[in-house]
Coordinates of C-alpha atoms in Angstrom, one line a residue:
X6 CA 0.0 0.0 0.0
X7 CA 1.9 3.6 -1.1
X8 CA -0.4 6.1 -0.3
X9 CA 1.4 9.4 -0.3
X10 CA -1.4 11.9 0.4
X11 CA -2.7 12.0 4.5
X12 CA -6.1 12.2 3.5
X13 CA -6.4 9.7 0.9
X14 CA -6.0 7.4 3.6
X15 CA -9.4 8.1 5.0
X16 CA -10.3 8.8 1.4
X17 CA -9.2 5.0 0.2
X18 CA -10.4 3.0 4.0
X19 CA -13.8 4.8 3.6
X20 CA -14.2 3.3 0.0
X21 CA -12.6 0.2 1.2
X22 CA -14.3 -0.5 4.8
X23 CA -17.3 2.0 4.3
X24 CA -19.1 0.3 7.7
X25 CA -15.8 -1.1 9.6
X26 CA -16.0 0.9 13.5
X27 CA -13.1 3.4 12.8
X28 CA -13.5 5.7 16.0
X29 CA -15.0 4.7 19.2
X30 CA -15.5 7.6 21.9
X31 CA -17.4 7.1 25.1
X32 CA -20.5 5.2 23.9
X33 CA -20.4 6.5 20.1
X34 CA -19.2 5.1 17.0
X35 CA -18.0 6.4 13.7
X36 CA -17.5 4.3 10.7
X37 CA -14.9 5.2 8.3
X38 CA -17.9 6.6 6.0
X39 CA -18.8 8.8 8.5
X40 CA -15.8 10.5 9.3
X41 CA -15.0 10.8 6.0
X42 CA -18.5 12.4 5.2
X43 CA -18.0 14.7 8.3
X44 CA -14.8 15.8 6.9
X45 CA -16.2 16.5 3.3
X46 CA -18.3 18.8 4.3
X47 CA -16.1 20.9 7.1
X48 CA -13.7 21.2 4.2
X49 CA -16.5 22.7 1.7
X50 CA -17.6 25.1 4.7
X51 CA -13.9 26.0 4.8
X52 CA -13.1 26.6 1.2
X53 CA -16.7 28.5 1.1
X54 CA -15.2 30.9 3.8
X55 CA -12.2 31.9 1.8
X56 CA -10.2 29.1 2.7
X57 CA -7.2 28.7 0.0
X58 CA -4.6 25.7 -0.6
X59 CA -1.5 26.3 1.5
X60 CA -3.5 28.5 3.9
X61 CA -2.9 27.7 7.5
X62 CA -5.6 26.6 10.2
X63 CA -5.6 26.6 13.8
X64 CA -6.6 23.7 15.9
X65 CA -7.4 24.1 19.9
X66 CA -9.5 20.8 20.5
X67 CA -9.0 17.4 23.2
X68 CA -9.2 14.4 21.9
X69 CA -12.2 13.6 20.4
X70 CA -13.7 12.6 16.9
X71 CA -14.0 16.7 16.6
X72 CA -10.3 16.3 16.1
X73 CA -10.2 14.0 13.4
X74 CA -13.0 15.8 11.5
X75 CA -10.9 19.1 11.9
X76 CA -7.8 17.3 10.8
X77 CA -9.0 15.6 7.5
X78 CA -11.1 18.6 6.6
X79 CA -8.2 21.0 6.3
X80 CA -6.1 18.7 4.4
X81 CA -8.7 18.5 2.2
X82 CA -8.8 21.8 1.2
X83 CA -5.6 21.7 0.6
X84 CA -4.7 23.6 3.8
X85 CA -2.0 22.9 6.7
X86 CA -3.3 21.9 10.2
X87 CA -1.4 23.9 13.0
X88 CA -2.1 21.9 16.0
X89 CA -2.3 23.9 19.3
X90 CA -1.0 22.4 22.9
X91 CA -4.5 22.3 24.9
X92 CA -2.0 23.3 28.1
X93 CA -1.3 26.6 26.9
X94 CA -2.7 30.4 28.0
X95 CA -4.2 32.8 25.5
X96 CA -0.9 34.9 24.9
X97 CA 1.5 31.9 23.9
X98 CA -1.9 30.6 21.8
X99 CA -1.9 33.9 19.8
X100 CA 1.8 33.8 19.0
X101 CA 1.2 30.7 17.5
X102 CA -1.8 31.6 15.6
X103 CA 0.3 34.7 14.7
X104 CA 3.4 32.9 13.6
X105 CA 1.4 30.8 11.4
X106 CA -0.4 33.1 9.6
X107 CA -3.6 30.9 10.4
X108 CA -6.6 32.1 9.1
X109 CA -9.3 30.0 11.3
X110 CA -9.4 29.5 14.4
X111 CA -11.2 26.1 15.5
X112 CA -12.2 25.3 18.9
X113 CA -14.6 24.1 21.7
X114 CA -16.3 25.8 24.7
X115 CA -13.7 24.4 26.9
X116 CA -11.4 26.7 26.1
X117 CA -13.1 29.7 26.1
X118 CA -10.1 31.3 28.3
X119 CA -8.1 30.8 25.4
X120 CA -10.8 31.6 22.5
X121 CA -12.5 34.6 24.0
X122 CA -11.1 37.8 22.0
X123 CA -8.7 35.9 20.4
X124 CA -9.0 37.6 17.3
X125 CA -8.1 41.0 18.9
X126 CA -4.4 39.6 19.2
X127 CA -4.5 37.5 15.9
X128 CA -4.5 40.7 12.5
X129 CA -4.7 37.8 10.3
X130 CA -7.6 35.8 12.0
X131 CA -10.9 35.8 10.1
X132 CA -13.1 33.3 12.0
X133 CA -13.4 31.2 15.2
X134 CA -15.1 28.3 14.8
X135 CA -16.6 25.7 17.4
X136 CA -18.4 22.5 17.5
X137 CA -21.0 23.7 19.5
X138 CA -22.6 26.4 20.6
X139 CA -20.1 28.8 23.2
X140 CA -19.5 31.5 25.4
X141 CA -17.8 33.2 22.9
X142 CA -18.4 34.3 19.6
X143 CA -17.9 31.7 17.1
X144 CA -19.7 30.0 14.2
X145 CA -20.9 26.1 15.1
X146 CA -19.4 24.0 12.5
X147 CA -22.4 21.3 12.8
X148 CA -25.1 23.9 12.1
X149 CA -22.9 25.5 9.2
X150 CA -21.5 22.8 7.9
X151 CA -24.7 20.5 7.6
X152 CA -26.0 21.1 4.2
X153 CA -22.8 21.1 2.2
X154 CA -21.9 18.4 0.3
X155 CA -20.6 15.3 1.4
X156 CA -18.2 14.3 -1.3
X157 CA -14.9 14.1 -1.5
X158 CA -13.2 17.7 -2.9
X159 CA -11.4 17.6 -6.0
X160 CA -8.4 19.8 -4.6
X161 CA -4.9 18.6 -6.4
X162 CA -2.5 18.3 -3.7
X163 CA 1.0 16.5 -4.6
X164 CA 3.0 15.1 -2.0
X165 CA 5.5 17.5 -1.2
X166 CA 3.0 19.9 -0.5
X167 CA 2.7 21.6 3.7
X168 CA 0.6 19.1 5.6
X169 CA 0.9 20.1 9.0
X170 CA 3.4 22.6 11.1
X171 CA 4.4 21.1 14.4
X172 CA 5.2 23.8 17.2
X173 CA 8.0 22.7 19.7
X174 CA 6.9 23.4 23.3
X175 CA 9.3 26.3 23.2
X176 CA 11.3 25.8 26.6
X177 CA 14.2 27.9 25.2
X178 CA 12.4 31.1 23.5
X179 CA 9.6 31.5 21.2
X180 CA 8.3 28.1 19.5
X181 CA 9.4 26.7 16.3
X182 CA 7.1 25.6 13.9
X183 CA 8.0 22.2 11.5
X184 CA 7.2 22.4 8.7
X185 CA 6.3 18.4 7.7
X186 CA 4.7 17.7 4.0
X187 CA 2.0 14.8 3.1
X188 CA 5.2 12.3 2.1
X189 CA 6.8 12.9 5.4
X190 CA 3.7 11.7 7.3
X191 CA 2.8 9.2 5.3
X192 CA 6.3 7.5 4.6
X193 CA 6.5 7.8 8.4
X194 CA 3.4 5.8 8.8
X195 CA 4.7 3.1 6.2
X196 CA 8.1 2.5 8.6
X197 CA 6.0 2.4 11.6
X198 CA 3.8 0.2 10.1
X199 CA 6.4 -2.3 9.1
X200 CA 8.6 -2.4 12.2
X201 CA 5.1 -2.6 14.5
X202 CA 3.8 -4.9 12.1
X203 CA 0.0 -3.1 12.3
X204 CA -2.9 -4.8 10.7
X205 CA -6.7 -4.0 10.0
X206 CA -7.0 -6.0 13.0
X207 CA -5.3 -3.8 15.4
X208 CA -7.4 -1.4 17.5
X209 CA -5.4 1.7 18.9
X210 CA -5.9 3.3 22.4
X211 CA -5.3 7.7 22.2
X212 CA -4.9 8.9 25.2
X213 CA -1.9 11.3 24.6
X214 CA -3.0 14.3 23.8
X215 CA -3.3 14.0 19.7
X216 CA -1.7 17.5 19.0
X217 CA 1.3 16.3 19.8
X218 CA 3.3 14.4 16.8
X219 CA 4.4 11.3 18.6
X220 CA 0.7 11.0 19.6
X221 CA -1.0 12.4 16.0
X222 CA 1.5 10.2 14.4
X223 CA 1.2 6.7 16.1
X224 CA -2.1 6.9 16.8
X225 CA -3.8 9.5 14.0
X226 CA -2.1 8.9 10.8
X227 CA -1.0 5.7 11.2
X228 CA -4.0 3.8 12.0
X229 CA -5.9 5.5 9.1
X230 CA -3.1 4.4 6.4
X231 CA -3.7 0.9 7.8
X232 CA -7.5 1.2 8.4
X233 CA -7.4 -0.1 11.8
X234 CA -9.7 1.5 14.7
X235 CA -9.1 3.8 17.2
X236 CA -10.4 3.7 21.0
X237 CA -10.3 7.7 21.9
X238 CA -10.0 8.6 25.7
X239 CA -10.6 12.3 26.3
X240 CA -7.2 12.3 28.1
X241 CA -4.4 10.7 30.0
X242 CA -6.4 10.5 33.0
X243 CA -9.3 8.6 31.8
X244 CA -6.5 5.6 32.8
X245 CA -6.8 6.4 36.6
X246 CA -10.2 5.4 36.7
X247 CA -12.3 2.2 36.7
X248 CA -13.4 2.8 33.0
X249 CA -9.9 1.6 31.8
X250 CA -10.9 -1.5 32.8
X251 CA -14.0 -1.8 31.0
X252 CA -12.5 -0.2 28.0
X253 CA -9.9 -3.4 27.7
X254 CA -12.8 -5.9 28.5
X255 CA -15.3 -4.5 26.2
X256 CA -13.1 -2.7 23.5
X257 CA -10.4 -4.6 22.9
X258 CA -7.6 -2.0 22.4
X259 CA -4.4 -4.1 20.6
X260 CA -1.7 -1.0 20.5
X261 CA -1.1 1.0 23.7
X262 CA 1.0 4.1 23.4
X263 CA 2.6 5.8 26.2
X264 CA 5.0 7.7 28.1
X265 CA 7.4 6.4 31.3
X266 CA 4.8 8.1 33.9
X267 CA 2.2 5.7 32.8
X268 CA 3.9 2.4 32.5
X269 CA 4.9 3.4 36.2
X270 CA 1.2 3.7 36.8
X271 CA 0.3 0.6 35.1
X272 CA 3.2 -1.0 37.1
X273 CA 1.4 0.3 40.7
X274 CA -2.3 -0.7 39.4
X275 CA -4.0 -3.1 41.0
X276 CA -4.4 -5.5 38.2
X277 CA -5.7 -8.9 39.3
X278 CA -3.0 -11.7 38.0
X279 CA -5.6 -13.4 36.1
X280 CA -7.4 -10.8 34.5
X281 CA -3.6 -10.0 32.8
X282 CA -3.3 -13.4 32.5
X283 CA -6.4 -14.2 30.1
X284 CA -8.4 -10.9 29.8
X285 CA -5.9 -8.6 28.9
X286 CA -6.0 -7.5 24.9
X287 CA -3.5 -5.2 25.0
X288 CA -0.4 -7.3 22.2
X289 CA 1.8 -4.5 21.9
X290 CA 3.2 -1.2 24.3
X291 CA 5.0 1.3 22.6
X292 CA 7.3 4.1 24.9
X293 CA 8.5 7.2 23.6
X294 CA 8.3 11.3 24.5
X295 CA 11.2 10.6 26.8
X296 CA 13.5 8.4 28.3
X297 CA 12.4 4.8 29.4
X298 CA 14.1 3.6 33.0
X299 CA 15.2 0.3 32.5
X300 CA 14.1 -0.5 36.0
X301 CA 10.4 0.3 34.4
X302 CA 10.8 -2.1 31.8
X303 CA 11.9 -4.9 34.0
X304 CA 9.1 -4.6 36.4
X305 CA 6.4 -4.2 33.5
X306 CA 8.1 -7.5 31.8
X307 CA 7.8 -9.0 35.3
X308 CA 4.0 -7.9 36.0
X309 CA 2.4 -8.1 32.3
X310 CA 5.2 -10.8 30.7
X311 CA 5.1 -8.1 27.9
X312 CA 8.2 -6.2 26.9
X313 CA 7.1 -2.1 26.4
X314 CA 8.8 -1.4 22.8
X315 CA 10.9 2.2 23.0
X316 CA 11.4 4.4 20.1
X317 CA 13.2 7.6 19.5
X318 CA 11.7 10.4 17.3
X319 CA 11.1 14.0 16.8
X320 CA 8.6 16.2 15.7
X321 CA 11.4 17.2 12.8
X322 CA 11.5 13.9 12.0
X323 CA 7.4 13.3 11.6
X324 CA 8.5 12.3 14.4
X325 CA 9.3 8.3 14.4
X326 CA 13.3 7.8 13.6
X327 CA 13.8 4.6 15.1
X328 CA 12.3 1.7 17.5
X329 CA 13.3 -1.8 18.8
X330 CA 10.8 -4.7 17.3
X331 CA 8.5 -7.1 18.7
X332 CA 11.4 -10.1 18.0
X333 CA 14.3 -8.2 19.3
X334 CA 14.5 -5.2 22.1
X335 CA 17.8 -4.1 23.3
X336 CA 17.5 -2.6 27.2
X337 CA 18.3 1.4 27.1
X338 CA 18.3 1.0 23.2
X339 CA 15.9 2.8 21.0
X340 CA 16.1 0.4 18.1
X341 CA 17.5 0.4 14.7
X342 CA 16.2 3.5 12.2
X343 CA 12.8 2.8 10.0
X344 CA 13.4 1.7 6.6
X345 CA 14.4 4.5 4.2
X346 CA 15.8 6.1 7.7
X347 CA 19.1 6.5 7.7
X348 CA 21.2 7.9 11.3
X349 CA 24.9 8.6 12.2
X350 CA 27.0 9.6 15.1
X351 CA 29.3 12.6 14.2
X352 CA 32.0 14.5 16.5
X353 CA 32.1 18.3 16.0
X354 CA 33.3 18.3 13.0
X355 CA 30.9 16.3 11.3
X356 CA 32.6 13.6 10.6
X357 CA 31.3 10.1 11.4
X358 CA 32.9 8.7 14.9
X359 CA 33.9 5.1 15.4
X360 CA 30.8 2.5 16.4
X361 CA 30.0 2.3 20.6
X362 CA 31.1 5.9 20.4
X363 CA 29.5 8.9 21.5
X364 CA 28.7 12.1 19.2
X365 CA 25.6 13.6 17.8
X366 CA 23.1 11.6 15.6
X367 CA 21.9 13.1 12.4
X368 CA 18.9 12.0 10.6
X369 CA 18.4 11.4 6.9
X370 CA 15.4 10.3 5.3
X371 CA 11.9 11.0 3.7
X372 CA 10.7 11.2 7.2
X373 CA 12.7 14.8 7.9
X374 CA 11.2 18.3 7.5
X375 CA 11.6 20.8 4.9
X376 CA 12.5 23.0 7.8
X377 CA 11.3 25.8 10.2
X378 CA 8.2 28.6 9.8
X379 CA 9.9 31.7 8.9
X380 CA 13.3 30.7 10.4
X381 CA 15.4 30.0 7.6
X382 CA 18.8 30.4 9.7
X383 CA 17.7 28.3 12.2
X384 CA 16.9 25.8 9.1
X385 CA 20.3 26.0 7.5
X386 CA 21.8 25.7 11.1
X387 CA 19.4 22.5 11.3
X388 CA 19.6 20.9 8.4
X389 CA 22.6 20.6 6.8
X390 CA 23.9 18.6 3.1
X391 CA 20.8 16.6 3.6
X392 CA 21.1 15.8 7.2
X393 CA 18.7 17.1 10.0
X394 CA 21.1 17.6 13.3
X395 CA 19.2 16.5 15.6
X396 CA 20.8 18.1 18.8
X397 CA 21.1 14.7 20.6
X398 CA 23.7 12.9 21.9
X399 CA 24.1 9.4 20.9
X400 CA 25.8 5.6 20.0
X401 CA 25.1 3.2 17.5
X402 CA 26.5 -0.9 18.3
X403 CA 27.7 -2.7 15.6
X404 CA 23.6 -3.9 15.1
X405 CA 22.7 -0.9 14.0
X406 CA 21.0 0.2 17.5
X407 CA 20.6 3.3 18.4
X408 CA 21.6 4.4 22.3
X409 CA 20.4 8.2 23.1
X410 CA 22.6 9.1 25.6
X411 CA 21.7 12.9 26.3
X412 CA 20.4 16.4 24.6
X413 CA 23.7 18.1 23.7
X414 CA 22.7 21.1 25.6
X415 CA 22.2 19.0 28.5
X416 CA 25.7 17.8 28.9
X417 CA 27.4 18.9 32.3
X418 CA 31.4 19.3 31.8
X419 CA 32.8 19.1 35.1
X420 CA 36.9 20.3 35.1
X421 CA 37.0 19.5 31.6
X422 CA 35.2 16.3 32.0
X423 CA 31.9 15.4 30.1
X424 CA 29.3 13.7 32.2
X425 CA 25.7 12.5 30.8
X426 CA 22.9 13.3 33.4
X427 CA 20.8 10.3 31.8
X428 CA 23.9 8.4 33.4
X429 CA 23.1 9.7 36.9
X430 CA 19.5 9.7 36.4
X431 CA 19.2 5.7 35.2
X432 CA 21.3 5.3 38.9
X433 CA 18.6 7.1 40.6
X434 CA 15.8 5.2 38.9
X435 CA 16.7 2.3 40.4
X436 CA 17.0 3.2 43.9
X437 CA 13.5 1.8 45.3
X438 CA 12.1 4.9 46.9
X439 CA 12.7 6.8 43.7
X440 CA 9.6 7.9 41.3
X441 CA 11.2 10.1 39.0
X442 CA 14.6 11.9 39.0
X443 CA 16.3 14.8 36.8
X444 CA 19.7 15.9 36.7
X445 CA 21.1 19.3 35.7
X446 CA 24.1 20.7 35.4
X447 CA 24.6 24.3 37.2
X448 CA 27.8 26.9 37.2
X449 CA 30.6 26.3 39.5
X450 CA 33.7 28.7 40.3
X451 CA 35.5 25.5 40.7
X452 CA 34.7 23.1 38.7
X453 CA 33.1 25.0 36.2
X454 CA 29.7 23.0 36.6
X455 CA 28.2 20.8 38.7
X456 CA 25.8 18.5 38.4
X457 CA 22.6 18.7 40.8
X458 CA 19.4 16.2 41.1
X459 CA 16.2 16.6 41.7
X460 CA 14.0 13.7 42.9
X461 CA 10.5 12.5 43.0
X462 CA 9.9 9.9 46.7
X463 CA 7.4 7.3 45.9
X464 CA 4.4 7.4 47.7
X465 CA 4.4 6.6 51.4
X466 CA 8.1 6.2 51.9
X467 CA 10.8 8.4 53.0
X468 CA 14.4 9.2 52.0
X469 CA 17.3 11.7 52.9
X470 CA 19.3 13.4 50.8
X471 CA 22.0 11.7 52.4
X472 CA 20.6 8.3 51.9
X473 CA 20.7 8.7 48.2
X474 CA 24.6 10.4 48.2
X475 CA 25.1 7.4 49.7
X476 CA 23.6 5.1 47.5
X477 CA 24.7 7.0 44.3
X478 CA 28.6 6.9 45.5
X479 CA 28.6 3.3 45.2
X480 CA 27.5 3.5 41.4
X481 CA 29.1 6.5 40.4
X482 CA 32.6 7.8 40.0
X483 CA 33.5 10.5 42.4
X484 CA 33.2 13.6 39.9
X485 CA 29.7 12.5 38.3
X486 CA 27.8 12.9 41.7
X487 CA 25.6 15.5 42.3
X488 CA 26.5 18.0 44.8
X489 CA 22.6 18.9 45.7
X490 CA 19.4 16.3 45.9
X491 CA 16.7 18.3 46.0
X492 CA 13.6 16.4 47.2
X493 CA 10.3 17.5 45.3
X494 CA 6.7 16.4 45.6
X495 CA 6.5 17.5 41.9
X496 CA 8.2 17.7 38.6
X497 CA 7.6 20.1 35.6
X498 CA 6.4 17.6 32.7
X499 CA 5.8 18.2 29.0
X500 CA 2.5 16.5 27.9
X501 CA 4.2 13.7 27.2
X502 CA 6.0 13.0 30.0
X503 CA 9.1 15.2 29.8
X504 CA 10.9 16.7 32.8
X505 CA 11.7 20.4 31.6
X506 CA 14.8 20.9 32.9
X507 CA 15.1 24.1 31.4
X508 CA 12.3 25.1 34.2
X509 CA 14.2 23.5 37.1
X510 CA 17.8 25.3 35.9
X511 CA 15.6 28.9 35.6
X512 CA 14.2 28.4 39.1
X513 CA 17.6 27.6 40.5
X514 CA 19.5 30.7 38.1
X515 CA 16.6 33.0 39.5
X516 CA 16.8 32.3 42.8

């Protein structure tokens, strides 16, 4: 199957499996006919309104099949979806819409804190649009869109045209958008498809929040190229309640894709042994957003006698680069790259390093962006004779498998000596009071830095700082142990999981 347009993959499983269940959320169900209809005639509203080919369009909505209406439509029309973070305030939303140029704005009445005067801030804004009726003033798509027609628009796209621009959470500066075309999504969902080994069969559980591209990618785009089903959970939360096990007897969800915080919750759920044993559906558990413990993937071996598969990817890259398979998993190791995907480790001055040794992978492939929004130094800076840099530090075994060992600018260089906080971090992991740890590196008269951690108890224990120096000195050579622990009943996450450092160094630099 080459499809090379996003669309056409709804386009082609709605001709192919008119009736098969495509979405199921809370008790409704949407065939692949239906969605595909819905689409149709958002995108004829939308081209009816102005909207052009290459245009850009906003979208602030949770998971829902609201989402995937939005999503197909404005590819449709031959228009580039601009996926907004759901976390984010009115003034970082409006940048975004700014940045982009979009020219609609579509929402729900939960966030009308966000989409409440919004146009005020946004010159090139024409219209807010919402699902149903709000708080604030907005069209309802439903209402306006219900007598259009339902057929598939005739709009030529080709597949290096815009698809979709992907924000980065901007913890340095202003956000970047990639820029990623139809052919980089959909060549991404072919190599996931073939190293997951996906099937019509397989029925996907989104509970990630779908504007982010690890989420959008894994469990938007590619169940639709395959035509499997999607199980939609309004969020990440819907997990912590007794519903999640009524979704797995009654749905039947096959792919489960998540971060490290929820294996660790799966790991503490009280899961009756049998009920894993013979109930449980779940065939395959994909990790990725950030790093997986090793400690977490023994216990979840140990308790579901299922490995968790980790990948590597980024939202430059569409965003899969590489994962371990179903056969073969390599602890710490992300996998080989996708087919078509090609990686290497370079030193500084871009020139390939020996294998087992550590420099910074680059990325080449069909997968990578054309670049950044309106950026074009930070483009050439990025990508460069082909190659996407991807600002991570890495090793490659003579297998081809992929070890991310840090983020470049995370590295800590203590008297002249580089040390890897992932290093300290995987240490602290398995200490068994430890939830979550982060390590950073902070200015030092003497040393020039230092590294300092910051740690996340498990429930209903205790530990000193002085317990865990302890601990960590018989793991750790002498000049890789943090000077401070810092206890904390909470750490800054991304959506998906992510400990933002860059928030932890700030509060530290600002006092």
């Amino acid at each position: 199957m080459h499809i090379e347009i996003v669309h056409q993959c709804l386009e082609t499983q709605a001709k192919k499996h008119a009736r098969k269940k495509f979405l199921f959320f809370n008790e409704d169900t949407y065939t692949y006919s239906e969605v595909n209809k819905r689409a149709n005639k958002l995108s004829a509203l939308l081209s009816e309104k102005g909207l052009q080919k290459g245009d850009r369009v906003a979208i602030m909505l949770e998971n829902s099949p609201e989402f995937f209406f939005s999503y197909f439509a404005i590819l449709k029309a031959g228009a580039i979806v601009v996926p907004v973070n759901t976390f984010l305030k009115q003034e970082e939303v409006a940048y975004m819409v700014n940045d982009s140029g979009s020219k609609f704005f579509i929402t729900s009445q939960s966030f009308d804190y966000v989409a409440a005067g919004i146009t005020e801030h946004c010159s090139e804004l024409q219209a807010v649009m919402a699902f149903t009726e709000t708080s604030f003033d907005s069209e309802n798509i439903f209402v306006a869109s219900e007598d259009k027609p339902d057929s598939n628009p005739e709009t030529i796209i080709s597949t290096d045209d815009l698809a979709l621009f992907i924000y980065s959470s901007g913890t340095t500066g202003h956000p970047k958008g990639a820029m990623l075309t139809h052919f980089n999504l959909t060549s991404n969902a072919q190599g996931c498809c073939a190293r997951f080994k996906i099937s019509v069969k397989d029925r996907f559980l989104l509970f990630l929040p779908a504007f982010h591209s690890y989420a959008m990618m894994t469990c938007v785009v590619l169940p639709t190229y395959v035509g499997s089903s999607i199980i939609i959970l309004g969020s990440v939360n819907d997990l912590k309640k007794k519903t999640f096990k009524k979704i797995l007897l009654y749905k039947r969800p096959t792919f489960f894709l998540g971060v490290p915080q929820v294996y660790i919750a799966l790991i503490k759920s009280k899961m009756p042994k049998f009920f894993i044993k013979f109930l449980y559906p779940i065939r395959l558990h994909v990790s990725g957003g950030a790093p997986l413990p090793e400690e977490i993937l023994d216990q979840f071996r140990a308790k579901f006698n299922k490995p968790i598969i980790e990948g590597y990817g980024l939202s430059e890259a569409s965003p899969v680069v590489s994962a371990n398979s179903l056969k073969v998993q390599k602890p710490l190791s992300v996998g080989p790259a996708l087919k078509d995907v090609e990686v290497l480790v370079v030193d500084e001055n871009e020139k390939a390093v020996p294998v087992g040794e550590v420099g910074e992978l680059i990325v080449k492939g069909p997968n990578v962006m054309k670049g950044y929004w309106n950026m074009p130094e930070l483009t050439q800076k990025t990508l460069r004779n082909g190659w996407l840099f991807t600002g991570d530090l890495a090793k490659v075994d003579k297998e081809g498998y992929i070890y991310i060992v840090d983020r470049i600018k995370d590295l800590i260089i203590v008297k002249g000596i580089n040390v890897y906080p992932r290093e300290i971090e995987e240490v602290l992991h398995k200490h068994e009071k430890v939830e979550a740890a982060a390590v950073i590196g902070l200015p030092d008269k003497s040393s020039g830095e230092i590294p300092v951690a910051y740690v996340k108890i498990k429930d209903d224990v205790e530990a000193t700082e002085k317990e865990l120096k302890t601990y960590l000195k018989e793991h750790l050579a002498n000049y890789k142990l943090p000077k401070h622990i810092h206890m904390e009943t909470d750490l800054p996450m991304t959506a998906t999981g992510k400990i933002l450092k860059r928030e932890l160094k700030d509060k530290v630099l600002n006092g």
